Tab-separated table of C-alpha atoms and ligand atoms in Angstrom:
chain	number	residue	atom	x	y	z
A	28	PRO	CA	-24.256	-4.773	16.294
A	29	ARG	CA	-22.287	-7.352	14.292
A	30	SER	CA	-19.144	-5.341	13.709
A	31	SER	CA	-18.241	-4.528	17.268
A	32	GLY	CA	-14.530	-5.058	17.928
A	33	SER	CA	-11.964	-2.325	18.405
A	34	TYR	CA	-11.453	0.798	16.315
A	35	TYR	CA	-9.026	-1.173	14.162
A	36	GLU	CA	-11.541	-3.932	13.484
A	37	ARG	CA	-13.861	-1.582	11.656
A	38	TYR	CA	-13.743	0.394	8.427
A	39	HIS	CA	-13.700	4.160	8.743
A	40	PRO	CA	-14.944	7.029	6.618
A	41	LEU	CA	-12.300	9.406	5.308
A	42	GLU	CA	-12.957	12.178	7.849
A	43	ASP	CA	-12.412	9.706	10.711
A	44	ILE	CA	-9.099	8.648	9.215
A	45	TYR	CA	-7.923	12.279	9.030
A	46	HIS	CA	-8.975	12.694	12.626
A	47	TRP	CA	-7.140	9.499	13.560
A	48	ILE	CA	-3.942	10.774	11.880
A	49	ASN	CA	-4.004	13.962	13.960
A	50	LYS	CA	-4.791	12.151	17.174
A	51	THR	CA	-2.052	9.598	16.586
A	52	LYS	CA	0.527	12.339	16.139
A	53	HIS	CA	-0.840	14.246	19.133
A	54	ASP	CA	-0.761	11.181	21.417
A	55	HIS	CA	2.705	9.975	20.329
A	56	PRO	CA	4.783	13.016	19.392
A	57	GLU	CA	8.023	11.171	20.226
A	58	MET	CA	7.389	8.518	17.577
A	59	VAL	CA	5.115	10.086	14.985
A	60	GLU	CA	5.562	12.958	12.595
A	61	VAL	CA	3.000	13.934	9.937
A	62	ILE	CA	4.228	15.071	6.529
A	63	LEU	CA	2.088	16.695	3.860
A	64	ILE	CA	3.337	15.360	0.530
A	65	GLY	CA	0.748	16.938	-1.762
A	66	SER	CA	-2.966	17.058	-2.354
A	67	SER	CA	-5.514	15.075	-4.323
A	68	TYR	CA	-7.398	16.247	-7.407
A	69	GLU	CA	-10.236	17.464	-5.154
A	70	LYS	CA	-7.653	19.187	-2.931
A	71	ARG	CA	-7.638	16.814	-0.014
A	72	PRO	CA	-4.304	16.554	1.832
A	73	LEU	CA	-2.077	13.532	1.248
A	74	LEU	CA	-0.670	12.890	4.707
A	75	VAL	CA	2.209	10.549	5.495
A	76	LEU	CA	3.001	9.361	9.008
A	77	LYS	CA	6.689	9.003	9.726
A	78	LEU	CA	7.316	6.464	12.479
A	79	SER	CA	10.718	6.391	14.131
A	80	GLY	CA	12.260	4.480	16.984
A	81	LYS	CA	14.849	5.897	19.329
A	82	GLY	CA	17.596	3.319	18.987
A	83	GLY	CA	19.830	2.281	16.137
A	84	SER	CA	22.419	4.252	14.264
A	85	GLN	CA	22.048	7.460	12.296
A	86	PRO	CA	21.512	8.205	9.489
A	87	LYS	CA	18.631	5.815	9.154
A	88	ARG	CA	17.425	3.719	6.311
A	89	ALA	CA	13.699	3.881	5.610
A	90	MET	CA	10.765	1.945	4.239
A	91	TRP	CA	7.584	3.176	2.591
A	92	ILE	CA	4.064	1.739	2.833
A	93	ASP	CA	1.087	3.085	0.908
A	94	CYS	CA	-2.514	2.012	1.294
A	95	GLY	CA	-5.648	2.803	-0.599
A	96	ILE	CA	-4.344	3.456	-4.120
A	97	HIS	CA	-7.577	1.789	-5.199
A	98	ALA	CA	-10.679	3.224	-3.609
A	99	ARG	CA	-12.763	0.077	-3.152
A	100	GLU	CA	-10.024	-1.963	-1.456
A	101	TRP	CA	-11.084	-0.965	2.043
A	102	ILE	CA	-8.935	-3.537	3.821
A	103	SER	CA	-5.880	-1.655	2.576
A	104	PRO	CA	-6.307	1.621	4.536
A	105	ALA	CA	-7.539	-0.544	7.427
A	106	PHE	CA	-4.167	-2.302	7.294
A	107	CYS	CA	-2.200	0.964	7.393
A	108	LEU	CA	-4.061	2.010	10.540
A	109	TRP	CA	-3.588	-1.442	12.022
A	110	PHE	CA	0.134	-1.351	11.310
A	111	VAL	CA	0.708	2.108	12.797
A	112	ASN	CA	-1.202	1.142	15.921
A	113	TYR	CA	0.769	-2.094	16.249
A	114	ALA	CA	4.091	-0.316	15.750
A	115	ILE	CA	3.304	2.268	18.436
A	116	ASP	CA	1.869	-0.261	20.908
A	117	PHE	CA	4.626	-2.845	20.595
A	118	TYR	CA	7.745	-0.760	20.010
A	119	ASN	CA	10.194	-1.703	22.794
A	120	ILE	CA	7.952	-4.627	23.766
A	121	VAL	CA	8.148	-7.010	20.819
A	122	ALA	CA	11.629	-7.660	19.405
A	123	ASP	CA	10.893	-7.722	15.668
A	124	ILE	CA	8.981	-4.443	15.409
A	125	THR	CA	11.538	-2.809	17.718
A	126	GLU	CA	14.371	-3.897	15.456
A	127	ILE	CA	12.487	-2.632	12.400
A	128	LEU	CA	11.839	0.814	13.895
A	129	ASP	CA	15.364	1.084	15.292
A	130	SER	CA	16.812	0.289	11.867
A	131	MET	CA	14.419	2.136	9.587
A	132	ASP	CA	12.107	5.090	9.602
A	133	VAL	CA	8.727	3.939	8.343
A	134	TYR	CA	6.694	6.233	6.090
A	135	VAL	CA	3.010	5.312	5.973
A	136	LEU	CA	0.496	6.860	3.572
A	137	PRO	CA	-2.860	5.520	4.859
A	138	VAL	CA	-5.035	6.768	1.976
A	139	MET	CA	-3.292	7.524	-1.300
A	140	ASN	CA	-6.596	8.059	-3.141
A	141	PRO	CA	-8.782	10.045	-0.708
A	142	ASP	CA	-11.219	11.328	-3.383
A	143	GLY	CA	-11.921	7.820	-4.603
A	144	TYR	CA	-12.188	6.472	-1.051
A	145	LYS	CA	-14.712	9.167	-0.146
A	146	TYR	CA	-16.691	8.309	-3.296
A	147	THR	CA	-16.909	4.631	-2.290
A	148	TRP	CA	-18.559	5.710	0.972
A	149	THR	CA	-21.015	8.156	-0.575
A	150	THR	CA	-21.858	7.012	-4.080
A	151	ASN	CA	-20.330	3.870	-5.553
A	152	ARG	CA	-18.797	1.215	-3.295
A	153	MET	CA	-17.041	-0.423	-6.263
A	154	TRP	CA	-15.138	2.647	-7.526
A	155	ARG	CA	-11.441	1.919	-8.175
A	156	LYS	CA	-9.805	4.991	-9.739
A	157	ASN	CA	-9.240	8.530	-8.517
A	158	ARG	CA	-11.808	11.245	-9.335
A	159	SER	CA	-9.998	13.544	-11.737
A	160	TRP	CA	-11.666	14.999	-14.806
A	161	HIS	CA	-9.641	15.765	-17.871
A	162	PRO	CA	-11.532	18.111	-20.217
A	163	GLU	CA	-10.918	15.916	-23.251
A	164	ASN	CA	-12.448	12.838	-21.564
A	165	TYR	CA	-16.012	11.510	-21.244
A	166	CYS	CA	-15.465	9.801	-17.900
A	167	PRO	CA	-13.791	10.756	-14.650
A	168	GLY	CA	-11.042	8.808	-12.952
A	169	THR	CA	-7.554	7.535	-13.685
A	170	ASP	CA	-6.204	4.266	-12.326
A	171	LEU	CA	-3.393	5.523	-10.094
A	172	ASN	CA	-1.703	2.131	-10.340
A	173	ARG	CA	-1.410	2.623	-14.107
A	174	ASN	CA	-0.238	6.247	-13.958
A	175	PHE	CA	3.426	5.720	-13.028
A	176	ASP	CA	6.303	5.812	-15.475
A	177	ALA	CA	6.937	2.076	-15.906
A	178	ASN	CA	6.071	0.976	-19.462
A	179	TRP	CA	3.259	3.465	-19.062
A	180	CYS	CA	-0.013	2.743	-20.914
A	181	THR	CA	1.152	-0.438	-22.633
A	182	GLU	CA	-0.741	-3.764	-22.711
A	183	GLY	CA	-2.553	-4.362	-19.412
A	184	SER	CA	-3.804	-0.797	-19.134
A	185	SER	CA	-6.187	1.316	-21.185
A	186	SER	CA	-6.010	4.688	-22.907
A	187	ARG	CA	-9.813	5.011	-22.741
A	188	ALA	CA	-10.936	7.259	-19.916
A	189	CYS	CA	-14.044	5.204	-19.138
A	190	ASP	CA	-12.087	2.000	-18.477
A	191	GLU	CA	-11.128	0.757	-15.013
A	192	THR	CA	-7.438	0.642	-15.919
A	193	TYR	CA	-7.264	4.032	-17.635
A	194	CYS	CA	-3.629	5.167	-17.558
A	195	GLY	CA	-4.241	8.941	-17.561
A	196	LEU	CA	-2.957	11.626	-19.915
A	197	PHE	CA	0.739	11.024	-19.290
A	198	PRO	CA	2.883	9.448	-16.534
A	199	GLU	CA	2.180	11.209	-13.215
A	200	SER	CA	-0.650	13.232	-14.766
A	201	GLU	CA	-2.512	12.605	-11.485
A	202	PRO	CA	-1.586	14.694	-8.435
A	203	GLU	CA	-1.757	11.643	-6.140
A	204	ALA	CA	0.767	9.671	-8.220
A	205	GLU	CA	2.955	12.714	-8.703
A	206	ALA	CA	3.062	13.438	-4.960
A	207	VAL	CA	4.183	9.893	-4.132
A	208	ALA	CA	6.722	9.885	-6.966
A	209	ASN	CA	8.163	13.240	-5.880
A	210	PHE	CA	8.475	12.104	-2.283
A	211	LEU	CA	10.206	8.866	-3.231
A	212	ARG	CA	12.518	10.614	-5.702
A	213	SER	CA	13.674	12.950	-2.959
A	214	HIS	CA	14.142	10.056	-0.482
A	215	LYS	CA	15.521	7.446	-2.857
A	216	HIS	CA	18.870	7.157	-1.089
A	217	THR	CA	17.303	6.241	2.239
A	218	VAL	CA	14.209	4.255	1.206
A	219	LYS	CA	15.276	0.618	0.821
A	220	LEU	CA	11.888	-1.075	0.818
A	221	TYR	CA	8.674	-0.099	-0.965
A	222	LEU	CA	5.351	-1.744	-0.068
A	223	SER	CA	1.961	-1.133	-1.645
A	224	MET	CA	-1.191	-2.613	-0.131
A	225	HIS	CA	-4.074	-3.816	-2.281
A	226	SER	CA	-6.841	-6.415	-2.201
A	227	TYR	CA	-8.002	-8.968	-3.060
A	228	SER	CA	-6.367	-12.300	-4.180
A	229	GLN	CA	-3.906	-13.203	-1.378
A	230	MET	CA	-0.648	-12.672	-3.218
A	231	LEU	CA	2.787	-11.232	-2.532
A	232	LEU	CA	3.919	-9.685	-5.818
A	233	PHE	CA	7.197	-8.124	-6.878
A	234	PRO	CA	8.579	-6.662	-10.151
A	235	TYR	CA	7.910	-6.812	-12.857
A	236	SER	CA	4.213	-6.361	-13.476
A	237	CYS	CA	4.802	-4.037	-16.425
A	238	SER	CA	6.492	-6.737	-18.529
A	239	TYR	CA	7.445	-10.411	-18.465
A	240	GLN	CA	11.086	-9.452	-17.995
A	241	GLU	CA	12.776	-10.861	-14.890
A	242	ALA	CA	13.990	-8.420	-12.227
A	243	SER	CA	17.773	-8.383	-11.736
A	244	ASN	CA	17.391	-9.619	-8.142
A	245	HIS	CA	14.421	-11.897	-8.865
A	246	GLN	CA	15.906	-14.710	-6.806
A	247	GLU	CA	16.236	-12.532	-3.724
A	248	LEU	CA	12.755	-11.071	-4.058
A	249	ASN	CA	11.307	-14.523	-4.577
A	250	GLU	CA	13.019	-15.858	-1.447
A	251	LEU	CA	11.735	-12.985	0.688
A	252	ALA	CA	8.189	-13.456	-0.610
A	253	GLN	CA	8.412	-17.220	-0.127
A	254	GLU	CA	9.549	-16.852	3.475
A	255	ALA	CA	6.703	-14.411	4.138
A	256	ALA	CA	4.128	-16.728	2.556
A	257	GLN	CA	5.446	-19.665	4.572
A	258	LYS	CA	5.025	-17.727	7.819
A	259	ILE	CA	1.448	-16.831	6.881
A	260	ARG	CA	0.746	-20.492	6.195
A	261	MET	CA	2.354	-21.578	9.443
A	262	TYR	CA	0.786	-18.998	11.775
A	263	TYR	CA	-2.552	-18.363	10.081
A	264	ARG	CA	-3.171	-21.474	7.973
A	265	ASN	CA	-3.822	-19.379	4.930
A	266	THR	CA	-2.364	-19.545	1.429
A	267	TYR	CA	-0.695	-16.650	-0.343
A	268	LYS	CA	0.732	-17.048	-3.825
A	269	TYR	CA	3.905	-15.164	-4.596
A	270	GLY	CA	5.908	-14.244	-7.665
A	271	ALA	CA	6.579	-11.590	-10.255
A	272	GLY	CA	3.397	-9.602	-10.923
A	273	ALA	CA	3.040	-10.157	-14.658
A	274	ARG	CA	3.348	-13.928	-14.308
A	275	THR	CA	1.399	-14.294	-11.069
A	276	ILE	CA	-1.639	-12.032	-11.556
A	277	TYR	CA	-1.509	-10.236	-14.916
A	278	LEU	CA	0.308	-7.578	-16.916
A	279	ALA	CA	-0.139	-4.288	-15.093
A	280	PRO	CA	2.100	-1.534	-16.501
A	281	GLY	CA	2.402	1.888	-14.886
A	282	GLY	CA	2.289	0.499	-11.346
A	283	SER	CA	3.923	2.164	-8.379
A	284	ASP	CA	5.885	-0.949	-7.380
A	285	ASP	CA	7.660	-1.276	-10.743
A	286	TRP	CA	8.266	2.455	-10.872
A	287	ALA	CA	9.839	2.434	-7.378
A	288	TYR	CA	11.966	-0.528	-8.400
A	289	LYS	CA	13.189	1.243	-11.518
A	290	LEU	CA	13.958	4.294	-9.388
A	291	GLY	CA	16.445	2.109	-7.533
A	292	ILE	CA	14.438	0.764	-4.581
A	293	LYS	CA	15.501	-2.836	-5.093
A	294	TYR	CA	13.018	-4.320	-2.628
A	295	SER	CA	9.563	-3.518	-3.900
A	296	PHE	CA	6.379	-5.483	-3.233
A	297	THR	CA	2.650	-5.275	-3.774
A	298	PHE	CA	0.582	-7.214	-1.262
A	299	GLU	CA	-2.843	-8.421	-2.308
A	300	LEU	CA	-4.628	-8.976	1.002
A	301	GLN	CA	-7.674	-11.173	1.727
A	302	ASP	CA	-9.666	-12.741	0.431
A	303	ARG	CA	-9.516	-15.021	-2.610
A	304	GLY	CA	-12.863	-13.891	-3.993
A	305	ARG	CA	-15.645	-15.028	-1.696
A	306	TYR	CA	-16.287	-11.476	-0.525
A	307	GLY	CA	-13.726	-9.813	-2.756
A	308	PHE	CA	-13.534	-6.067	-2.078
A	309	LEU	CA	-16.429	-6.374	0.399
A	310	LEU	CA	-14.398	-8.144	3.060
A	311	PRO	CA	-16.564	-8.211	6.218
A	312	PRO	CA	-15.193	-6.336	9.235
A	313	GLU	CA	-15.054	-9.616	11.154
A	314	LEU	CA	-12.178	-10.643	8.894
A	315	ILE	CA	-10.109	-7.452	9.290
A	316	SER	CA	-7.997	-8.692	12.194
A	317	LYS	CA	-6.930	-11.923	10.531
A	318	ALA	CA	-6.261	-10.196	7.214
A	319	CYS	CA	-4.148	-7.535	8.917
A	320	ASN	CA	-2.244	-9.946	11.141
A	321	GLU	CA	-1.290	-12.004	8.102
A	322	ALA	CA	-0.110	-8.959	6.226
A	323	LEU	CA	1.789	-7.764	9.291
A	324	THR	CA	3.616	-11.091	9.485
A	325	ALA	CA	4.612	-10.772	5.839
A	326	LEU	CA	5.661	-7.152	6.272
A	327	LYS	CA	7.850	-7.934	9.280
A	328	THR	CA	9.458	-10.934	7.583
A	329	ILE	CA	10.334	-8.931	4.489
A	330	ALA	CA	11.450	-5.834	6.399
A	331	LEU	CA	13.782	-7.856	8.650
A	332	GLY	CA	15.176	-9.597	5.577
A	333	VAL	CA	15.839	-6.261	3.885
A	334	ILE	CA	17.470	-4.842	7.026
A	335	LYS	CA	19.923	-7.762	6.982
A	336	LYS	CA	20.651	-7.363	3.286
A	337	THR	CA	21.190	-3.608	3.354
A	338	GLN	CA	23.372	-3.436	6.475
B	427	PAY	O1	1.659	-4.654	-9.216
B	427	PAY	O2	0.798	-6.262	-10.314
B	427	PAY	C1	0.678	-5.268	-9.615
B	427	PAY	C2	-0.655	-4.736	-9.200
B	427	PAY	C3	-1.793	-5.513	-9.721
B	427	PAY	C4	-3.138	-4.964	-9.197
B	427	PAY	C5	-3.636	-3.916	-10.178
B	427	PAY	O3	-3.251	-2.752	-10.014
B	427	PAY	O4	-4.404	-4.222	-11.104
B	427	PAY	C6	-4.060	-6.123	-8.973
B	427	PAY	C7	-5.514	-5.769	-8.658
B	427	PAY	C8	-5.582	-4.670	-7.618
B	427	PAY	O5	-5.353	-4.887	-6.438
B	427	PAY	O6	-5.876	-3.555	-8.039
B	427	PAY	C9	-6.316	-6.984	-8.184
B	427	PAY	C10	-7.778	-6.694	-7.925
B	427	PAY	C11	-8.509	-7.946	-7.491
B	427	PAY	C12	-8.482	-6.135	-9.161
B	427	PAY	O7	-9.167	-5.112	-9.049
B	427	PAY	O8	-8.328	-6.738	-10.237
B	428	ZN	ZN1	-5.685	-2.548	-6.153
């Protein structure tokens, strides 16, 4: 078969990912905790892995990573699995990941939109939104990355339920967005870095996407993203654009990254992983390892930068 490779070099159906979460916790109880933060519209659990190292000082800072807000962006959940596996395998072996885990707890939500992800495996590979039905609407699905309270439902999103960027009935009307928002609200004093994984376009974005306004620490965010993009270029000979979302990709109000930033998490990024459009959302499994290694390089660069800044 073409897509041989390891477990992490393949895409997995939702049930396999749930199984993987349990097995990962079971095999590494000293490093991994599983936290239920809520459930999806179709009542699937939203499970977060908490990774912690042994060293460092207490109380710990933390970072958050979510994958799979958008159902069709399969490389995104694949990255979350890749990252967790890397962190477990190389903790206490490779200096940078050891420093990250000794300085911060890492919360990883591998599939933020499980109903949508399931639907892309069974019915429509190009589905983006979640699968909620609101009685007053003709179409199912809200764009979870338009459902957060950051200039909610303004230009760059749609109030029509049948559109791909439908913003929902009100901010956090969707259980998946609400669960993430509740978790981050209750951990806002420890979470210093917010990362959201998407595809495609090869970009490292930071606030704001919900307006053309400049973030108060724009300079700092830009430098972190630049350093990360330079490392990707150097190690993987690939180009990632970086900049504020609205000016780099397009206006996208109601996004989780801007919402987290406004909550007070001053280091907030959205990564757009491979590719630049040749395969788009249908990135072949052969390209998973390179896409994930690039993103991992960017993640580590930014996380180490944030650890220095928040000491
Ligand atoms: O924060 O600016 C942001 C997020 C922008 C993303 C969005 O939510 O629209 C960008 C798109 C995404 O990953 O969902 C890009 C892809 C290619 C799309 O579907 O347009
Ligand atoms: Zn997306």
